[in-house]
Amino acid sequence: MTTSKENLPIIDLSLRNSTEGKVQISKEIQKACKEHGFFYISGHGIDQQLIDQLFSLSKRFFSLPLETKLKWRMGLTNREYLGFFKMGQEVTYGAVDYKEGVYIDTHKPTDLKENFNQSLFPTAEEEIEFNIVGFQNIIETYISKLKELGQIIVEAISISLQLPSNFFYEKYTNNPFLMLGLLHYPSFHDIVNNELEPDETLKKEKFGVGPHTDQGILTILYQDDVGGLQVKSRNENEFIDAPFIPGTFICNIGDMLDKMTGGYYLSNIHRVKYNLTGRPRFSIPFFYDLNLDCVPELIPCDFANLGEKPERWDKQKFHEFKGTYAEYFLKKINKMYPDYIYKENGQL
């Protein structure tokens, strides 16, 4: 295992084809999940050309006029949490996030909401009209590839917890909840005032995304080289940079894995800085999470033999949550998008 200059581990997944390699990867993942909740992966096997195509399409989509992007806004399909959200619409712990984005998954026949009759993806004609040809195909191909990668990483996490490699698949991820994000963080370097910054808020610290944890078990992120992602340091009361490293994804574990390991594996706080670089920032997070109908429980693992349990810095009490993963997800998303109304026991 090597480390970046910011001390986040870089784990080579290409070693997984041998028994010795799997053991090495599991040890490195265990250490990373305990100390940071974050790690880079190399040797992942995802074609760089596919990643570049998706980034190119993402940039072209966000360059479209706002009224065009709103054609695919959240709330128009039966999976209301999927779709486009505009600048200022997503909030983290009550504070505006300075980004716009799209959350999306592969098309499902049940997506169509009769009163809107709006598909999740642009039509083939719209792809041509708006210069985003291949939008659906490339996104769905990417999701398929990242689903396979997510399963590989979760198997390694299982082994790192001294469990059978198929433990999570058999109980929690045989029908995983998947979601892809396309995110755009405009640069505000030459803007003093704008409509999102009334006078009384100018002195408040602003973020592309405020400090938070992810809700599920695994996030796999590809980001550009503009920078901005920061992770809470374990040993200091500070955040450390998690920069772009060519050929890698950066992964982090979420609240449900933290809950299922009794806090032994850390769902760590992270944030994205307010973009003042003079360049737009783009990133693509992929969420590989539990079956929506499963009830996360403490896993059968002898944590006493795994070392000291790390302390939660943010003192969140999500370990006390009882219910399905769908219910937890809805609680989180209700707070992120106050412009939308999601039923507590709604269908996802």
CSV table of C-alpha atoms in Angstrom, one decimal:
chain,number,residue,atom,x,y,z
A,1,MET,CA,0.0,0.0,0.0
A,2,THR,CA,1.2,3.5,-0.9
A,3,THR,CA,-0.1,6.8,0.3
A,4,SER,CA,-0.8,10.1,-1.2
A,5,LYS,CA,1.0,13.2,0.2
A,6,GLU,CA,-2.2,13.8,2.1
A,7,ASN,CA,-1.9,10.4,3.7
A,8,LEU,CA,-4.9,8.7,2.2
A,9,PRO,CA,-4.1,5.2,1.1
A,10,ILE,CA,-4.0,4.0,-2.5
A,11,ILE,CA,-5.0,0.4,-2.9
A,12,ASP,CA,-4.1,-1.6,-6.0
A,13,LEU,CA,-7.1,-3.8,-6.9
A,14,SER,CA,-5.2,-5.6,-9.7
A,15,LEU,CA,-3.7,-7.8,-6.9
A,16,ARG,CA,-7.1,-9.4,-6.4
A,17,ASN,CA,-6.5,-12.3,-8.8
A,18,SER,CA,-4.3,-14.1,-6.3
A,19,THR,CA,-5.0,-15.4,-2.9
A,20,GLU,CA,-2.1,-13.5,-1.4
A,21,GLY,CA,-3.2,-10.4,-3.2
A,22,LYS,CA,-6.8,-10.6,-1.8
A,23,VAL,CA,-5.3,-10.9,1.7
A,24,GLN,CA,-3.1,-7.9,1.2
A,25,ILE,CA,-6.0,-5.8,-0.2
A,26,SER,CA,-8.3,-6.8,2.7
A,27,LYS,CA,-5.6,-5.7,5.2
A,28,GLU,CA,-5.2,-2.4,3.5
A,29,ILE,CA,-8.9,-1.8,3.3
A,30,GLN,CA,-9.3,-2.6,7.0
A,31,LYS,CA,-6.7,-0.1,7.9
A,32,ALA,CA,-8.2,2.6,5.6
A,33,CYS,CA,-11.7,2.1,6.8
A,34,LYS,CA,-10.7,2.3,10.4
A,35,GLU,CA,-8.4,5.3,10.1
A,36,HIS,CA,-10.0,7.5,7.3
A,37,GLY,CA,-13.2,5.9,5.9
A,38,PHE,CA,-11.6,6.9,2.6
A,39,PHE,CA,-9.1,5.3,0.2
A,40,TYR,CA,-8.1,5.6,-3.5
A,41,ILE,CA,-8.2,2.5,-5.7
A,42,SER,CA,-6.0,1.8,-8.7
A,43,GLY,CA,-5.9,-1.2,-11.0
A,44,HIS,CA,-9.7,-1.1,-11.1
A,45,GLY,CA,-10.1,-2.1,-14.8
A,46,ILE,CA,-12.5,0.7,-15.8
A,47,ASP,CA,-11.8,1.9,-19.3
A,48,GLN,CA,-10.5,5.5,-19.2
A,49,GLN,CA,-12.1,6.2,-22.5
A,50,LEU,CA,-15.5,5.5,-21.0
A,51,ILE,CA,-14.8,7.9,-18.1
A,52,ASP,CA,-13.6,10.6,-20.5
A,53,GLN,CA,-16.8,10.2,-22.6
A,54,LEU,CA,-19.0,10.6,-19.5
A,55,PHE,CA,-17.1,13.7,-18.4
A,56,SER,CA,-17.4,15.2,-21.8
A,57,LEU,CA,-21.2,14.6,-21.9
A,58,SER,CA,-21.5,15.9,-18.4
A,59,LYS,CA,-19.8,19.2,-19.3
A,60,ARG,CA,-22.0,19.6,-22.4
A,61,PHE,CA,-25.1,18.9,-20.4
A,62,PHE,CA,-24.3,21.6,-17.8
A,63,SER,CA,-23.5,24.1,-20.5
A,64,LEU,CA,-27.1,24.0,-21.7
A,65,PRO,CA,-29.5,26.8,-20.7
A,66,LEU,CA,-31.2,26.3,-17.3
A,67,GLU,CA,-34.6,26.1,-18.8
A,68,THR,CA,-33.4,23.1,-20.9
A,69,LYS,CA,-31.8,21.3,-18.0
A,70,LEU,CA,-35.0,21.8,-16.0
A,71,LYS,CA,-36.8,19.5,-18.6
A,72,TRP,CA,-35.3,16.6,-16.5
A,73,ARG,CA,-35.6,18.2,-13.0
A,74,MET,CA,-36.3,16.1,-9.9
A,75,GLY,CA,-39.8,15.1,-9.2
A,76,LEU,CA,-41.0,14.4,-12.7
A,77,THR,CA,-40.6,10.6,-12.5
A,78,ASN,CA,-41.7,8.0,-10.0
A,79,ARG,CA,-38.2,8.0,-8.5
A,80,GLU,CA,-38.6,11.6,-7.5
A,81,TYR,CA,-35.1,11.9,-6.1
A,82,LEU,CA,-33.6,11.4,-9.6
A,83,GLY,CA,-33.1,14.2,-12.0
A,84,PHE,CA,-31.6,17.6,-12.3
A,85,PHE,CA,-31.3,20.1,-9.5
A,86,LYS,CA,-30.3,23.7,-10.0
A,87,MET,CA,-27.8,25.9,-8.1
A,88,GLY,CA,-28.9,26.6,-4.5
A,89,GLN,CA,-31.5,23.8,-4.4
A,90,GLU,CA,-29.5,21.2,-2.5
A,91,VAL,CA,-28.7,21.9,1.1
A,92,THR,CA,-26.4,20.3,3.6
A,93,TYR,CA,-27.3,20.7,7.3
A,94,GLY,CA,-29.5,23.7,6.3
A,95,ALA,CA,-26.8,25.5,4.3
A,96,VAL,CA,-26.9,26.0,0.5
A,97,ASP,CA,-24.5,23.9,-1.6
A,98,TYR,CA,-22.9,25.9,-4.4
A,99,LYS,CA,-23.3,23.4,-7.2
A,100,GLU,CA,-25.8,22.0,-9.6
A,101,GLY,CA,-26.2,18.4,-10.6
A,102,VAL,CA,-28.1,15.4,-11.8
A,103,TYR,CA,-28.7,12.1,-9.9
A,104,ILE,CA,-29.6,9.3,-12.2
A,105,ASP,CA,-29.9,5.5,-12.6
A,106,THR,CA,-30.6,3.1,-15.5
A,107,HIS,CA,-34.0,3.4,-17.0
A,108,LYS,CA,-36.8,1.4,-15.5
A,109,PRO,CA,-40.3,0.9,-17.1
A,110,THR,CA,-41.9,2.0,-13.8
A,111,ASP,CA,-40.2,5.4,-13.9
A,112,LEU,CA,-42.9,7.1,-15.9
A,113,LYS,CA,-45.2,9.2,-13.8
A,114,GLU,CA,-48.5,9.5,-15.7
A,115,ASN,CA,-49.3,13.1,-14.7
A,116,PHE,CA,-46.0,14.3,-16.1
A,117,ASN,CA,-45.3,11.7,-18.8
A,118,GLN,CA,-41.6,12.6,-18.6
A,119,SER,CA,-38.8,10.1,-19.2
A,120,LEU,CA,-35.7,10.0,-17.0
A,121,PHE,CA,-33.4,10.4,-20.0
A,122,PRO,CA,-33.6,12.7,-23.1
A,123,THR,CA,-35.0,11.1,-26.2
A,124,ALA,CA,-32.7,10.2,-29.1
A,125,GLU,CA,-34.0,13.3,-30.9
A,126,GLU,CA,-33.2,15.5,-27.8
A,127,GLU,CA,-29.7,14.0,-27.6
A,128,ILE,CA,-29.1,15.3,-31.1
A,129,GLU,CA,-30.8,18.6,-30.6
A,130,PHE,CA,-28.8,19.4,-27.4
A,131,ASN,CA,-25.5,17.9,-28.6
A,132,ILE,CA,-25.4,15.2,-26.0
A,133,VAL,CA,-25.6,12.1,-28.3
A,134,GLY,CA,-24.9,8.9,-26.3
A,135,PHE,CA,-26.1,10.4,-23.0
A,136,GLN,CA,-28.3,7.5,-22.0
A,137,ASN,CA,-26.1,4.7,-23.4
A,138,ILE,CA,-22.9,6.0,-21.8
A,139,ILE,CA,-24.5,6.6,-18.5
A,140,GLU,CA,-26.1,3.2,-18.4
A,141,THR,CA,-22.8,1.5,-19.5
A,142,TYR,CA,-20.9,3.4,-16.8
A,143,ILE,CA,-23.4,2.4,-14.1
A,144,SER,CA,-23.2,-1.3,-15.2
A,145,LYS,CA,-19.3,-1.2,-15.0
A,146,LEU,CA,-19.3,0.6,-11.6
A,147,LYS,CA,-21.9,-1.8,-10.2
A,148,GLU,CA,-19.4,-4.7,-11.0
A,149,LEU,CA,-16.6,-2.6,-9.4
A,150,GLY,CA,-18.7,-1.9,-6.3
A,151,GLN,CA,-19.3,-5.6,-5.8
A,152,ILE,CA,-15.6,-6.3,-6.0
A,153,ILE,CA,-14.8,-3.6,-3.4
A,154,VAL,CA,-17.6,-4.8,-1.1
A,155,GLU,CA,-16.3,-8.4,-1.3
A,156,ALA,CA,-12.9,-7.1,-0.2
A,157,ILE,CA,-14.6,-5.2,2.6
A,158,SER,CA,-16.3,-8.5,3.7
A,159,ILE,CA,-12.9,-10.3,3.7
A,160,SER,CA,-11.4,-7.4,5.7
A,161,LEU,CA,-14.0,-8.1,8.4
A,162,GLN,CA,-13.1,-11.8,8.5
A,163,LEU,CA,-16.4,-12.7,6.8
A,164,PRO,CA,-17.1,-14.8,3.7
A,165,SER,CA,-16.5,-12.8,0.5
A,166,ASN,CA,-20.2,-13.1,-0.4
A,167,PHE,CA,-21.6,-12.0,3.0
A,168,PHE,CA,-23.0,-8.7,1.9
A,169,TYR,CA,-24.2,-10.0,-1.4
A,170,GLU,CA,-26.2,-12.8,0.2
A,171,LYS,CA,-27.8,-10.6,2.8
A,172,TYR,CA,-27.7,-7.0,1.7
A,173,THR,CA,-26.6,-6.3,-1.9
A,174,ASN,CA,-28.1,-8.9,-4.2
A,175,ASN,CA,-30.4,-6.1,-5.5
A,176,PRO,CA,-28.3,-3.0,-4.6
A,177,PHE,CA,-29.6,0.5,-4.6
A,178,LEU,CA,-27.5,2.4,-7.3
A,179,MET,CA,-27.3,6.0,-8.1
A,180,LEU,CA,-25.0,8.1,-10.3
A,181,GLY,CA,-24.3,11.7,-9.8
A,182,LEU,CA,-23.1,14.3,-12.4
A,183,LEU,CA,-22.0,17.3,-10.5
A,184,HIS,CA,-20.9,20.8,-11.6
A,185,TYR,CA,-19.3,23.3,-9.2
A,186,PRO,CA,-19.0,26.7,-11.0
A,187,SER,CA,-16.2,29.0,-10.0
A,188,PHE,CA,-17.2,32.2,-8.1
A,189,HIS,CA,-13.7,33.7,-8.2
A,190,ASP,CA,-14.9,36.9,-10.0
A,191,ILE,CA,-18.3,37.2,-8.3
A,192,VAL,CA,-18.8,39.4,-5.3
A,193,ASN,CA,-22.6,39.2,-5.0
A,194,ASN,CA,-25.1,36.9,-6.6
A,195,GLU,CA,-28.7,35.9,-6.0
A,196,LEU,CA,-27.7,33.1,-3.7
A,197,GLU,CA,-25.8,35.4,-1.3
A,198,PRO,CA,-28.0,37.9,0.4
A,199,ASP,CA,-26.1,40.5,2.5
A,200,GLU,CA,-26.8,38.8,5.8
A,201,THR,CA,-25.1,35.5,4.7
A,202,LEU,CA,-22.0,37.0,3.1
A,203,LYS,CA,-19.9,36.5,6.2
A,204,LYS,CA,-20.9,32.8,6.6
A,205,GLU,CA,-18.4,30.1,5.4
A,206,LYS,CA,-19.6,28.7,2.1
A,207,PHE,CA,-19.0,25.3,0.5
A,208,GLY,CA,-19.5,23.5,-2.8
A,209,VAL,CA,-20.9,20.8,-0.5
A,210,GLY,CA,-21.0,21.3,3.3
A,211,PRO,CA,-19.5,18.8,5.8
A,212,HIS,CA,-21.5,15.6,5.7
A,213,THR,CA,-21.3,11.8,5.6
A,214,ASP,CA,-22.8,9.6,2.9
A,215,GLN,CA,-25.8,7.5,3.7
A,216,GLY,CA,-25.1,4.0,2.3
A,217,ILE,CA,-22.2,1.6,2.3
A,218,LEU,CA,-19.9,2.7,-0.5
A,219,THR,CA,-19.3,5.7,-2.7
A,220,ILE,CA,-16.9,5.5,-5.7
A,221,LEU,CA,-15.9,9.0,-7.0
A,222,TYR,CA,-14.1,10.1,-10.1
A,223,GLN,CA,-13.2,13.8,-10.1
A,224,ASP,CA,-11.3,16.2,-12.3
A,225,ASP,CA,-8.0,18.0,-11.4
A,226,VAL,CA,-9.5,21.2,-10.2
A,227,GLY,CA,-9.5,20.0,-6.6
A,228,GLY,CA,-11.8,20.8,-3.6
A,229,LEU,CA,-12.7,17.5,-2.0
A,230,GLN,CA,-11.5,17.4,1.7
A,231,VAL,CA,-11.7,14.7,4.3
A,232,LYS,CA,-11.7,15.1,8.1
A,233,SER,CA,-8.3,14.2,9.5
A,234,ARG,CA,-8.3,11.5,12.2
A,235,ASN,CA,-5.4,12.9,14.2
A,236,GLU,CA,-6.0,16.7,13.9
A,237,ASN,CA,-9.0,19.0,14.1
A,238,GLU,CA,-8.7,19.8,10.4
A,239,PHE,CA,-9.6,18.6,6.9
A,240,ILE,CA,-7.0,17.1,4.5
A,241,ASP,CA,-7.2,17.5,0.7
A,242,ALA,CA,-8.2,14.5,-1.4
A,243,PRO,CA,-6.9,15.5,-4.8
A,244,PHE,CA,-7.2,14.0,-8.2
A,245,ILE,CA,-4.8,11.2,-8.8
A,246,PRO,CA,-4.6,9.9,-12.4
A,247,GLY,CA,-5.9,6.4,-13.0
A,248,THR,CA,-7.7,6.2,-9.6
A,249,PHE,CA,-11.1,6.4,-8.1
A,250,ILE,CA,-11.5,7.7,-4.5
A,251,CYS,CA,-13.9,5.6,-2.3
A,252,ASN,CA,-15.5,6.2,1.0
A,253,ILE,CA,-17.8,4.2,3.2
A,254,GLY,CA,-21.1,5.4,4.4
A,255,ASP,CA,-23.4,5.5,7.5
A,256,MET,CA,-24.8,2.0,7.0
A,257,LEU,CA,-21.4,0.3,7.0
A,258,ASP,CA,-20.5,2.3,10.0
A,259,LYS,CA,-23.7,1.2,11.7
A,260,MET,CA,-23.3,-2.5,10.8
A,261,THR,CA,-19.7,-2.5,12.2
A,262,GLY,CA,-20.7,-0.7,15.4
A,263,GLY,CA,-18.6,2.3,14.4
A,264,TYR,CA,-15.5,0.2,13.8
A,265,TYR,CA,-15.4,1.3,10.2
A,266,LEU,CA,-15.8,5.0,9.9
A,267,SER,CA,-18.3,6.9,7.8
A,268,ASN,CA,-16.1,10.0,7.7
A,269,ILE,CA,-17.0,13.6,7.4
A,270,HIS,CA,-16.1,15.2,4.1
A,271,ARG,CA,-16.8,18.4,2.2
A,272,VAL,CA,-16.1,20.3,-1.1
A,273,LYS,CA,-14.6,23.7,-0.9
A,274,TYR,CA,-16.4,26.8,-2.3
A,275,ASN,CA,-14.9,27.0,-5.8
A,276,LEU,CA,-12.7,30.1,-6.2
A,277,THR,CA,-10.2,28.5,-8.6
A,278,GLY,CA,-11.3,30.3,-11.8
A,279,ARG,CA,-12.1,26.9,-13.4
A,280,PRO,CA,-15.4,24.9,-13.1
A,281,ARG,CA,-15.1,21.7,-11.2
A,282,PHE,CA,-16.8,18.4,-12.3
A,283,SER,CA,-17.1,15.2,-10.4
A,284,ILE,CA,-19.0,11.9,-10.8
A,285,PRO,CA,-19.9,10.0,-7.6
A,286,PHE,CA,-21.4,6.6,-7.8
A,287,PHE,CA,-23.4,5.2,-4.9
A,288,TYR,CA,-23.4,1.4,-4.4
A,289,ASP,CA,-25.7,0.7,-1.5
A,290,LEU,CA,-27.8,-1.8,0.2
A,291,ASN,CA,-31.1,-3.4,-1.0
A,292,LEU,CA,-33.8,-0.8,-0.2
A,293,ASP,CA,-35.9,-3.3,1.7
A,294,CYS,CA,-33.2,-4.7,3.9
A,295,VAL,CA,-32.8,-3.9,7.6
A,296,PRO,CA,-29.1,-3.2,8.4
A,297,GLU,CA,-28.0,-5.0,11.5
A,298,LEU,CA,-24.7,-5.4,13.4
A,299,ILE,CA,-22.7,-7.9,11.5
A,300,PRO,CA,-21.4,-11.1,13.1
A,301,CYS,CA,-17.8,-10.1,13.6
A,302,ASP,CA,-15.4,-10.3,16.6
A,303,PHE,CA,-14.6,-6.6,16.8
A,304,ALA,CA,-12.6,-7.1,20.0
A,305,ASN,CA,-9.9,-8.7,17.9
A,306,LEU,CA,-9.8,-5.9,15.3
A,307,GLY,CA,-8.4,-3.2,17.5
A,308,GLU,CA,-9.7,0.0,19.1
A,309,LYS,CA,-13.0,1.4,17.7
A,310,PRO,CA,-12.6,4.9,16.3
A,311,GLU,CA,-14.8,7.7,17.8
A,312,ARG,CA,-17.4,9.6,15.7
A,313,TRP,CA,-16.3,13.2,15.3
A,314,ASP,CA,-19.7,14.5,14.5
A,315,LYS,CA,-21.5,12.7,17.3
A,316,GLN,CA,-24.3,11.6,15.0
A,317,LYS,CA,-26.7,9.0,16.5
A,318,PHE,CA,-27.6,7.1,13.3
A,319,HIS,CA,-26.6,3.9,15.1
A,320,GLU,CA,-29.9,4.1,16.9
A,321,PHE,CA,-31.9,4.1,13.7
A,322,LYS,CA,-34.1,1.1,13.2
A,323,GLY,CA,-35.8,0.4,9.9
A,324,THR,CA,-35.1,-0.4,6.3
A,325,TYR,CA,-32.4,1.3,4.3
A,326,ALA,CA,-35.1,2.9,2.2
A,327,GLU,CA,-36.5,4.6,5.3
A,328,TYR,CA,-33.0,5.9,6.2
A,329,PHE,CA,-32.4,7.1,2.7
A,330,LEU,CA,-35.7,9.1,2.6
A,331,LYS,CA,-34.8,10.7,5.9
A,332,LYS,CA,-31.5,11.9,4.5
A,333,ILE,CA,-32.9,13.1,1.2
A,334,ASN,CA,-35.8,15.0,2.8
A,335,LYS,CA,-33.3,17.2,4.4
A,336,MET,CA,-31.2,17.7,1.3
A,337,TYR,CA,-34.0,19.0,-1.0
A,338,PRO,CA,-36.5,21.0,1.0
A,339,ASP,CA,-38.1,22.2,-2.2
A,340,TYR,CA,-39.4,18.7,-2.7
A,341,ILE,CA,-41.7,16.6,-0.5
A,342,TYR,CA,-41.0,13.0,0.0
A,343,LYS,CA,-43.3,10.8,2.0
A,344,GLU,CA,-41.7,9.2,5.0
A,345,ASN,CA,-43.0,5.8,3.9
A,346,GLY,CA,-43.0,6.6,0.2
A,347,GLN,CA,-41.9,4.2,-2.5
A,348,LEU,CA,-38.5,4.4,-4.1
